[in-house]
Amino acid sequence: MNRARFQRSKVGQHRWLPALCLAVSAANLFTGCGGAGTAMTTTSNPPPLPAFTGVMESGSNPVSGAAISFYAAGSSGPGLSASNLLGTQTVTTDAAGRFAIPGFQCASSTTQVYLVGRGGSPSATSSGSNSALVMLAALGDCGSVSTSTTVVMNEVTTVAAAWALSQFIGTNAAIGANATNATGLRNAFLTAANLADTSKGTTPGPGLPANTTLETAKLDTLAAALWSCNQPVNSTACAKLFSAVTSASGTPGNTLDAALSVIRNPGANPTAVFAIATQSPFTPVLASAPHDWTLSATFGNCSVGCGGLNLPGSLAIDSAGNVWVANYFGGVASKFSNTGTPAAASGYSASGLQESFGIAVDGQDTAWIANENGNSTGSVTHLSGSGADLSGSGYSGGGIYYPMSVAATSGGQIWVADYANSAATLLAGDGTAISGTSGYAPGALLFTTAVAIDGNQNGWFAYQGGVAMVTQAGVVSSYDCCDVPAGIALDASGNVWVADYNASDVVKLASGGSVLGTTAAGGIHTPMSIAVDGSGNVWTANYRSNTVSEIDGATLQAISPAAGYGIDASLDGPFGLGIDASGNVWISNAYGNTLTELIGGAGPVKTPVLGPPAQP
C-alpha cells in the first residue's frame, strides 16, 4: 500500500463522514454512514467528536476484512467493563487494510480509549481470514483524538500496549481499572505511547524523553513472533507460536493473548519464543535470545540536564506516579514524571541536602530525605511537591544521627532510621521531634539501616542482627532474624520482609516476630532494597549482581529465573526499588546515575506507600 497516498486521501474521507454518525456497518463504511439501517443521533452536550481513520497491517501487509472496535477503558476493576464507543457495531477494513471511525462520545476528555482489530486476511497471497489475529492500539486520552488522528495498528502497537497495560487487560481485549486508579491507568497508556508510535506502527513513540535507553529490539522481536502466526495464514504457524508461549494459565488462542502470556511470564520461555521470530518485517531485532522478556526503559543517561542523578539511592513514588530519588552526591533530590521526564533539569537543591540515602513521600505528596551528613551529624530535609525547601537547613532533632532511611505514616508522622545512634527517631509533620532528644532505644538498634510502617503506624526497623517494632510511644519489641539487613517492607497481611544484604537472602517474619521462612530463590543476591507489590509478590534490588528478583509472597518460590530479571537492562548497582500504580517496577542505579523502569511487571500499588502496600 502506498502510505503517503493513503494519508493524503484521509482529508476527503473526513468531508463525507457525518459528524453525528454514532455507528457504522461494514456495508456503509466507505459509502457514508447515513445509509439505510444506520442509527442517527443528535446531542448538544457534549457534541460527538469527529471521525478519524487508520489502517491495520500485519508486518507490511494490509489486513483486509478485519473487524475494528473502538473502546473506552472501564472503571469497575482491572480488565473489566470496557465499552464499545460504536455500540454493538464494528467497522471492517477494506482491501488496503483501511478503516474509518465515525463520530463518537466519551464520558470525559481523559477517558482512555483504544482500538482492537480482530480477524481478517493478513497476507496478499492468502484468501483466508485468520481468526487468531487480534491487534491492539492504545490511543490514550479521548480528548486527544481528532480528525487529524491517523492510526497504524500492527504487531508493534499490540506488544507495546500489552507490555504497558498488562496489569489492566482482561479477557477478550477488555481494558479497565478500579475507579480509584484512574491515574495508574492513564500513566500506563502514556507509557504505551512511549513504547510505540501509533501513527506509524513503529517503536519508540515520539514522546520518549531524550537520553532514554529503551529495549526496542526486544519489543520488535516479540512483534515478529506474533507476525509469524500470519505468514502464511495456517493453523500450523499459529499453533507453533501458541505452544511456545503456553504457561500455567493455559495456551492462548489469539495473538494478543500470546503477547500477554510472554509478558506475564517473562522468564518462562525466552529461547523458545525467540526461535519463533526467525524472520521479521520490523527492525531492529535481537541477534540472540534475551535473558528474559522483561522490557526496560532507562532514564537520565547523561551528565547534564537529566534530573541531577548523582550516585542515586532510595526512591519513592507520589500519588501522581512521579518518582523521587535521593542522591548521595550533588546536594539535590531528583524527581521524574511517570514517563521519565525530569521535573528539574539539575534536580531540586536545598541547603540541608548532603550525602542523602533515604527518601519517602507523605500523604501530601511532599518528600522527606535523610541526609547522612547534613548539619555535620545528619538531618532530614522536607521538600514541597514542586521542590521548594520547607525545612531550612534540615531537621536534626529527636535523636537524628547519620540517618539512613525514612518512612511516612498515614497520620503524617515521619520515622527515621538513625544508623550512627543505633536508634529510631519520630518526627511530627512539621519536623518537630516526638521521640525526645536522643530518639527511641538509642544504642539498642545496632546500626539501623531501614524502616517501614505497619498498619498501626508503628515503625519496623532493620538493624544488624535483627528487626524491631517501635510504637509511636517508644515501646520497642526486638527479634533476632538476620545478619546485616539493608531493606525492610511489610505485606498486606502484616508479615515483615527483610532484605538481608550480607546473607544474600530474604527473610519472612510474622507480625509477632517469628521467622516464617528464608529464601535466596529467583536470583536474590546482596539485596539492597525490598518491596511488596499489589499481588503480594516480593521484589528485591540486587546490588552486586545487577539484577532484580521476584518471589511469591505466599510460597517463597521463585518467580524470576535463577539469574534474576534485568540482565538485558544493564542495571548498574541497583539500590532503590519501588512499584507504582501502573505496575511498573522502578530501580535506581547507583553507579550508572540512571533510573530504570521495568514496564508492567508487577501488581499495581497505591502510592505513596504509607504503610503496608494496598491495591490502588
mmCIF file of N, CA and C in Angstrom, residues 349-435:
data_model
loop_
_atom_site.group_PDB
_atom_site.id
_atom_site.type_symbol
_atom_site.label_atom_id
_atom_site.label_comp_id
_atom_site.label_asym_id
_atom_site.label_seq_id
_atom_site.Cartn_x
_atom_site.Cartn_y
_atom_site.Cartn_z
ATOM 1 N N SER A 349 17.489 21.526 44.665
ATOM 2 C CA SER A 349 18.534 21.743 45.659
ATOM 3 C C SER A 349 17.930 22.298 46.945
ATOM 4 N N ALA A 350 18.614 22.046 48.050
ATOM 5 C CA ALA A 350 18.232 22.584 49.358
ATOM 6 C C ALA A 350 19.480 22.615 50.218
ATOM 7 N N SER A 351 19.535 23.554 51.150
ATOM 8 C CA SER A 351 20.772 23.759 51.902
ATOM 9 C C SER A 351 21.150 22.555 52.746
ATOM 10 N N GLY A 352 20.164 21.745 53.175
ATOM 11 C CA GLY A 352 20.486 20.614 54.038
ATOM 12 C C GLY A 352 20.808 19.330 53.313
ATOM 13 N N LEU A 353 20.605 19.286 52.008
ATOM 14 C CA LEU A 353 20.839 18.042 51.274
ATOM 15 C C LEU A 353 22.330 17.753 51.172
ATOM 16 N N GLN A 354 22.739 16.648 51.748
ATOM 17 C CA GLN A 354 24.148 16.265 51.712
ATOM 18 C C GLN A 354 24.275 14.782 52.035
ATOM 19 N N GLU A 355 24.870 14.023 51.150
ATOM 20 C CA GLU A 355 25.063 12.583 51.347
ATOM 21 C C GLU A 355 23.736 11.905 51.706
ATOM 22 N N SER A 356 22.776 12.032 50.791
ATOM 23 C CA SER A 356 21.419 11.540 51.039
ATOM 24 C C SER A 356 21.288 10.088 50.612
ATOM 25 N N PHE A 357 20.708 9.265 51.479
ATOM 26 C CA PHE A 357 20.434 7.860 51.186
ATOM 27 C C PHE A 357 18.939 7.589 51.053
ATOM 28 N N GLY A 358 18.177 7.972 52.080
ATOM 29 C CA GLY A 358 16.771 7.581 52.156
ATOM 30 C C GLY A 358 15.824 8.664 51.704
ATOM 31 N N ILE A 359 14.622 8.259 51.242
ATOM 32 C CA ILE A 359 13.609 9.218 50.827
ATOM 33 C C ILE A 359 12.235 8.588 50.999
ATOM 34 N N ALA A 360 11.254 9.417 51.354
ATOM 35 C CA ALA A 360 9.867 8.983 51.467
ATOM 36 C C ALA A 360 8.973 10.110 50.977
ATOM 37 N N VAL A 361 7.790 9.756 50.512
ATOM 38 C CA VAL A 361 6.776 10.734 50.117
ATOM 39 C C VAL A 361 5.587 10.565 51.046
ATOM 40 N N ASP A 362 5.063 11.683 51.570
ATOM 41 C CA ASP A 362 3.959 11.614 52.509
ATOM 42 C C ASP A 362 2.611 11.761 51.804
ATOM 43 N N GLY A 363 1.538 11.823 52.586
ATOM 44 C CA GLY A 363 0.199 11.872 52.025
ATOM 45 C C GLY A 363 -0.130 13.157 51.307
ATOM 46 N N GLN A 364 0.696 14.188 51.459
ATOM 47 C CA GLN A 364 0.511 15.444 50.729
ATOM 48 C C GLN A 364 1.435 15.537 49.518
ATOM 49 N N ASP A 365 2.071 14.429 49.176
ATOM 50 C CA ASP A 365 2.999 14.365 48.041
ATOM 51 C C ASP A 365 4.208 15.270 48.220
ATOM 52 N N THR A 366 4.604 15.499 49.478
ATOM 53 C CA THR A 366 5.873 16.178 49.730
ATOM 54 C C THR A 366 6.925 15.133 50.091
ATOM 55 N N ALA A 367 8.176 15.455 49.861
ATOM 56 C CA ALA A 367 9.267 14.490 50.010
ATOM 57 C C ALA A 367 10.090 14.774 51.261
ATOM 58 N N TRP A 368 10.471 13.682 51.932
ATOM 59 C CA TRP A 368 11.341 13.729 53.110
ATOM 60 C C TRP A 368 12.603 12.947 52.794
ATOM 61 N N ILE A 369 13.767 13.572 53.027
ATOM 62 C CA ILE A 369 15.036 12.993 52.578
ATOM 63 C C ILE A 369 16.006 12.923 53.744
ATOM 64 N N ALA A 370 16.584 11.725 53.945
ATOM 65 C CA ALA A 370 17.555 11.511 55.021
ATOM 66 C C ALA A 370 18.951 11.834 54.515
ATOM 67 N N ASN A 371 19.601 12.776 55.208
ATOM 68 C CA ASN A 371 20.946 13.213 54.838
ATOM 69 C C ASN A 371 21.940 12.690 55.862
ATOM 70 N N GLU A 372 22.830 11.844 55.414
ATOM 71 C CA GLU A 372 23.775 11.231 56.344
ATOM 72 C C GLU A 372 24.652 12.265 57.031
ATOM 73 N N ASN A 373 25.031 13.302 56.297
ATOM 74 C CA ASN A 373 25.981 14.255 56.878
ATOM 75 C C ASN A 373 25.484 15.689 56.824
ATOM 76 N N GLY A 374 24.182 15.896 56.581
ATOM 77 C CA GLY A 374 23.662 17.253 56.672
ATOM 78 C C GLY A 374 23.758 17.756 58.101
ATOM 79 N N ASN A 375 24.118 19.030 58.303
ATOM 80 C CA ASN A 375 24.325 19.590 59.647
ATOM 81 C C ASN A 375 25.397 18.829 60.415
ATOM 82 N N SER A 376 26.347 18.264 59.730
ATOM 83 C CA SER A 376 27.523 17.536 60.243
ATOM 84 C C SER A 376 27.190 16.190 60.871
ATOM 85 N N THR A 377 26.054 16.058 61.574
ATOM 86 C CA THR A 377 25.698 14.767 62.167
ATOM 87 C C THR A 377 24.460 14.161 61.531
ATOM 88 N N GLY A 378 23.961 14.800 60.516
ATOM 89 C CA GLY A 378 22.812 14.267 59.822
ATOM 90 C C GLY A 378 21.565 15.104 60.010
ATOM 91 N N SER A 379 20.652 15.004 59.040
ATOM 92 C CA SER A 379 19.420 15.770 59.105
ATOM 93 C C SER A 379 18.385 15.149 58.176
ATOM 94 N N VAL A 380 17.172 15.693 58.239
ATOM 95 C CA VAL A 380 16.104 15.301 57.325
ATOM 96 C C VAL A 380 15.592 16.561 56.636
ATOM 97 N N THR A 381 15.586 16.539 55.315
ATOM 98 C CA THR A 381 15.111 17.667 54.511
ATOM 99 C C THR A 381 13.678 17.408 54.070
ATOM 100 N N HIS A 382 12.874 18.459 54.059
ATOM 101 C CA HIS A 382 11.475 18.367 53.626
ATOM 102 C C HIS A 382 11.282 19.276 52.419
ATOM 103 N N LEU A 383 10.839 18.689 51.282
ATOM 104 C CA LEU A 383 10.609 19.449 50.054
ATOM 105 C C LEU A 383 9.137 19.397 49.671
ATOM 106 N N SER A 384 8.637 20.499 49.158
ATOM 107 C CA SER A 384 7.284 20.513 48.620
ATOM 108 C C SER A 384 7.239 19.716 47.325
ATOM 109 N N GLY A 385 6.019 19.506 46.812
ATOM 110 C CA GLY A 385 5.893 18.761 45.563
ATOM 111 C C GLY A 385 6.578 19.423 44.397
ATOM 112 N N SER A 386 6.781 20.728 44.469
ATOM 113 C CA SER A 386 7.478 21.450 43.397
ATOM 114 C C SER A 386 8.936 21.697 43.717
ATOM 115 N N GLY A 387 9.428 21.101 44.808
ATOM 116 C CA GLY A 387 10.849 21.171 45.120
ATOM 117 C C GLY A 387 11.257 22.293 46.040
ATOM 118 N N ALA A 388 10.302 23.077 46.584
ATOM 119 C CA ALA A 388 10.659 24.150 47.498
ATOM 120 C C ALA A 388 11.109 23.565 48.836
ATOM 121 N N ASP A 389 12.120 24.185 49.417
ATOM 122 C CA ASP A 389 12.667 23.728 50.695
ATOM 123 C C ASP A 389 11.743 24.171 51.824
ATOM 124 N N LEU A 390 11.192 23.209 52.564
ATOM 125 C CA LEU A 390 10.279 23.504 53.667
ATOM 126 C C LEU A 390 10.948 23.361 55.026
ATOM 127 N N SER A 391 12.238 23.032 55.045
ATOM 128 C CA SER A 391 12.894 22.679 56.314
ATOM 129 C C SER A 391 14.160 23.467 56.591
ATOM 130 N N GLY A 392 14.416 24.540 55.862
ATOM 131 C CA GLY A 392 15.621 25.319 56.106
ATOM 132 C C GLY A 392 16.869 24.485 55.913
ATOM 133 N N SER A 393 17.691 24.422 56.948
ATOM 134 C CA SER A 393 18.916 23.626 56.853
ATOM 135 C C SER A 393 18.681 22.159 57.169
ATOM 136 N N GLY A 394 17.417 21.784 57.375
ATOM 137 C CA GLY A 394 17.082 20.397 57.663
ATOM 138 C C GLY A 394 16.742 20.187 59.126
ATOM 139 N N TYR A 395 15.904 19.198 59.406
ATOM 140 C CA TYR A 395 15.534 18.872 60.786
ATOM 141 C C TYR A 395 16.583 17.927 61.364
ATOM 142 N N SER A 396 16.993 18.196 62.606
ATOM 143 C CA SER A 396 18.055 17.377 63.218
ATOM 144 C C SER A 396 17.747 16.972 64.651
ATOM 145 N N GLY A 397 16.523 17.212 65.117
ATOM 146 C CA GLY A 397 16.164 16.851 66.480
ATOM 147 C C GLY A 397 15.672 15.417 66.598
ATOM 148 N N GLY A 398 15.327 15.033 67.820
ATOM 149 C CA GLY A 398 14.718 13.734 68.065
ATOM 150 C C GLY A 398 15.653 12.561 68.003
ATOM 151 N N GLY A 399 16.973 12.817 68.044
ATOM 152 C CA GLY A 399 17.944 11.731 68.009
ATOM 153 C C GLY A 399 18.550 11.465 66.648
ATOM 154 N N ILE A 400 18.273 12.295 65.653
ATOM 155 C CA ILE A 400 18.804 12.066 64.311
ATOM 156 C C ILE A 400 20.330 12.107 64.326
ATOM 157 N N TYR A 401 20.929 11.042 63.822
ATOM 158 C CA TYR A 401 22.387 10.963 63.761
ATOM 159 C C TYR A 401 22.753 10.002 62.632
ATOM 160 N N TYR A 402 23.256 10.533 61.552
ATOM 161 C CA TYR A 402 23.563 9.773 60.342
ATOM 162 C C TYR A 402 22.359 8.917 59.903
ATOM 163 N N PRO A 403 21.263 9.551 59.575
ATOM 164 C CA PRO A 403 20.065 8.787 59.188
ATOM 165 C C PRO A 403 20.251 8.106 57.830
ATOM 166 N N MET A 404 19.757 6.874 57.736
ATOM 167 C CA MET A 404 19.894 6.098 56.505
ATOM 168 C C MET A 404 18.578 5.940 55.748
ATOM 169 N N SER A 405 17.447 6.012 56.466
ATOM 170 C CA SER A 405 16.168 5.706 55.839
ATOM 171 C C SER A 405 15.064 6.486 56.528
ATOM 172 N N VAL A 406 14.008 6.810 55.763
ATOM 173 C CA VAL A 406 12.837 7.479 56.321
ATOM 174 C C VAL A 406 11.580 6.803 55.776
ATOM 175 N N ALA A 407 10.477 6.923 56.514
ATOM 176 C CA ALA A 407 9.192 6.400 56.064
ATOM 177 C C ALA A 407 8.094 7.288 56.630
ATOM 178 N N ALA A 408 7.045 7.510 55.834
ATOM 179 C CA ALA A 408 5.936 8.374 56.233
ATOM 180 C C ALA A 408 4.732 7.528 56.616
ATOM 181 N N THR A 409 4.024 7.950 57.664
ATOM 182 C CA THR A 409 2.816 7.255 58.091
ATOM 183 C C THR A 409 1.587 7.923 57.491
ATOM 184 N N SER A 410 0.461 7.233 57.552
ATOM 185 C CA SER A 410 -0.785 7.801 57.054
ATOM 186 C C SER A 410 -1.251 8.966 57.918
ATOM 187 N N GLY A 411 -0.754 9.046 59.150
ATOM 188 C CA GLY A 411 -1.097 10.150 60.036
ATOM 189 C C GLY A 411 -0.198 11.357 59.890
ATOM 190 N N GLY A 412 0.789 11.288 59.004
ATOM 191 C CA GLY A 412 1.652 12.432 58.743
ATOM 192 C C GLY A 412 2.935 12.462 59.537
ATOM 193 N N GLN A 413 3.213 11.424 60.356
ATOM 194 C CA GLN A 413 4.483 11.384 61.092
ATOM 195 C C GLN A 413 5.581 10.773 60.197
ATOM 196 N N ILE A 414 6.807 11.036 60.567
ATOM 197 C CA ILE A 414 7.958 10.554 59.805
ATOM 198 C C ILE A 414 8.875 9.759 60.729
ATOM 199 N N TRP A 415 9.072 8.479 60.397
ATOM 200 C CA TRP A 415 10.023 7.632 61.108
ATOM 201 C C TRP A 415 11.385 7.722 60.423
ATOM 202 N N VAL A 416 12.449 7.761 61.240
ATOM 203 C CA VAL A 416 13.808 7.891 60.729
ATOM 204 C C VAL A 416 14.681 6.808 61.351
ATOM 205 N N ALA A 417 15.440 6.104 60.516
ATOM 206 C CA ALA A 417 16.402 5.104 60.985
ATOM 207 C C ALA A 417 17.757 5.765 61.168
ATOM 208 N N ASP A 418 18.228 5.837 62.421
ATOM 209 C CA ASP A 418 19.476 6.535 62.743
ATOM 210 C C ASP A 418 20.623 5.542 62.864
ATOM 211 N N TYR A 419 21.418 5.474 61.841
ATOM 212 C CA TYR A 419 22.492 4.478 61.765
ATOM 213 C C TYR A 419 23.522 4.684 62.887
ATOM 214 N N ALA A 420 24.047 5.899 63.034
ATOM 215 C CA ALA A 420 25.139 6.124 63.991
ATOM 216 C C ALA A 420 24.662 6.098 65.433
ATOM 217 N N ASN A 421 23.403 6.488 65.664
ATOM 218 C CA ASN A 421 22.862 6.498 67.018
ATOM 219 C C ASN A 421 22.221 5.167 67.382
ATOM 220 N N SER A 422 22.151 4.240 66.381
ATOM 221 C CA SER A 422 21.507 2.941 66.581
ATOM 222 C C SER A 422 20.147 3.112 67.256
ATOM 223 N N ALA A 423 19.350 4.035 66.691
ATOM 224 C CA ALA A 423 18.102 4.419 67.335
ATOM 225 C C ALA A 423 17.030 4.697 66.289
ATOM 226 N N ALA A 424 15.816 4.963 66.803
ATOM 227 C CA ALA A 424 14.685 5.338 65.963
ATOM 228 C C ALA A 424 14.234 6.737 66.340
ATOM 229 N N THR A 425 14.011 7.561 65.327
ATOM 230 C CA THR A 425 13.511 8.912 65.548
ATOM 231 C C THR A 425 12.117 9.031 64.960
ATOM 232 N N LEU A 426 11.237 9.739 65.658
ATOM 233 C CA LEU A 426 9.896 10.025 65.145
ATOM 234 C C LEU A 426 9.693 11.531 65.116
ATOM 235 N N LEU A 427 9.344 12.045 63.930
ATOM 236 C CA LEU A 427 9.087 13.465 63.734
ATOM 237 C C LEU A 427 7.614 13.694 63.449
ATOM 238 N N ALA A 428 7.105 14.835 63.918
ATOM 239 C CA ALA A 428 5.772 15.271 63.509
ATOM 240 C C ALA A 428 5.849 15.818 62.085
ATOM 241 N N GLY A 429 4.689 16.085 61.509
ATOM 242 C CA GLY A 429 4.651 16.567 60.134
ATOM 243 C C GLY A 429 5.300 17.921 59.937
ATOM 244 N N ASP A 430 5.482 18.682 61.021
ATOM 245 C CA ASP A 430 6.170 19.972 60.901
ATOM 246 C C ASP A 430 7.649 19.863 61.225
ATOM 247 N N GLY A 431 8.139 18.622 61.426
ATOM 248 C CA GLY A 431 9.553 18.418 61.675
ATOM 249 C C GLY A 431 9.958 18.436 63.130
ATOM 250 N N THR A 432 9.036 18.738 64.037
ATOM 251 C CA THR A 432 9.387 18.731 65.456
ATOM 252 C C THR A 432 9.529 17.300 65.962
ATOM 253 N N ALA A 433 10.386 17.119 66.958
ATOM 254 C CA ALA A 433 10.700 15.780 67.449
ATOM 255 C C ALA A 433 9.626 15.280 68.400
ATOM 256 N N ILE A 434 9.175 14.050 68.179
ATOM 257 C CA ILE A 434 8.274 13.346 69.094
ATOM 258 C C ILE A 434 9.067 12.406 69.991
ATOM 259 N N SER A 435 10.224 11.971 69.507
ATOM 260 C CA SER A 435 10.988 10.908 70.166
ATOM 261 C C SER A 435 12.025 11.410 71.169
#
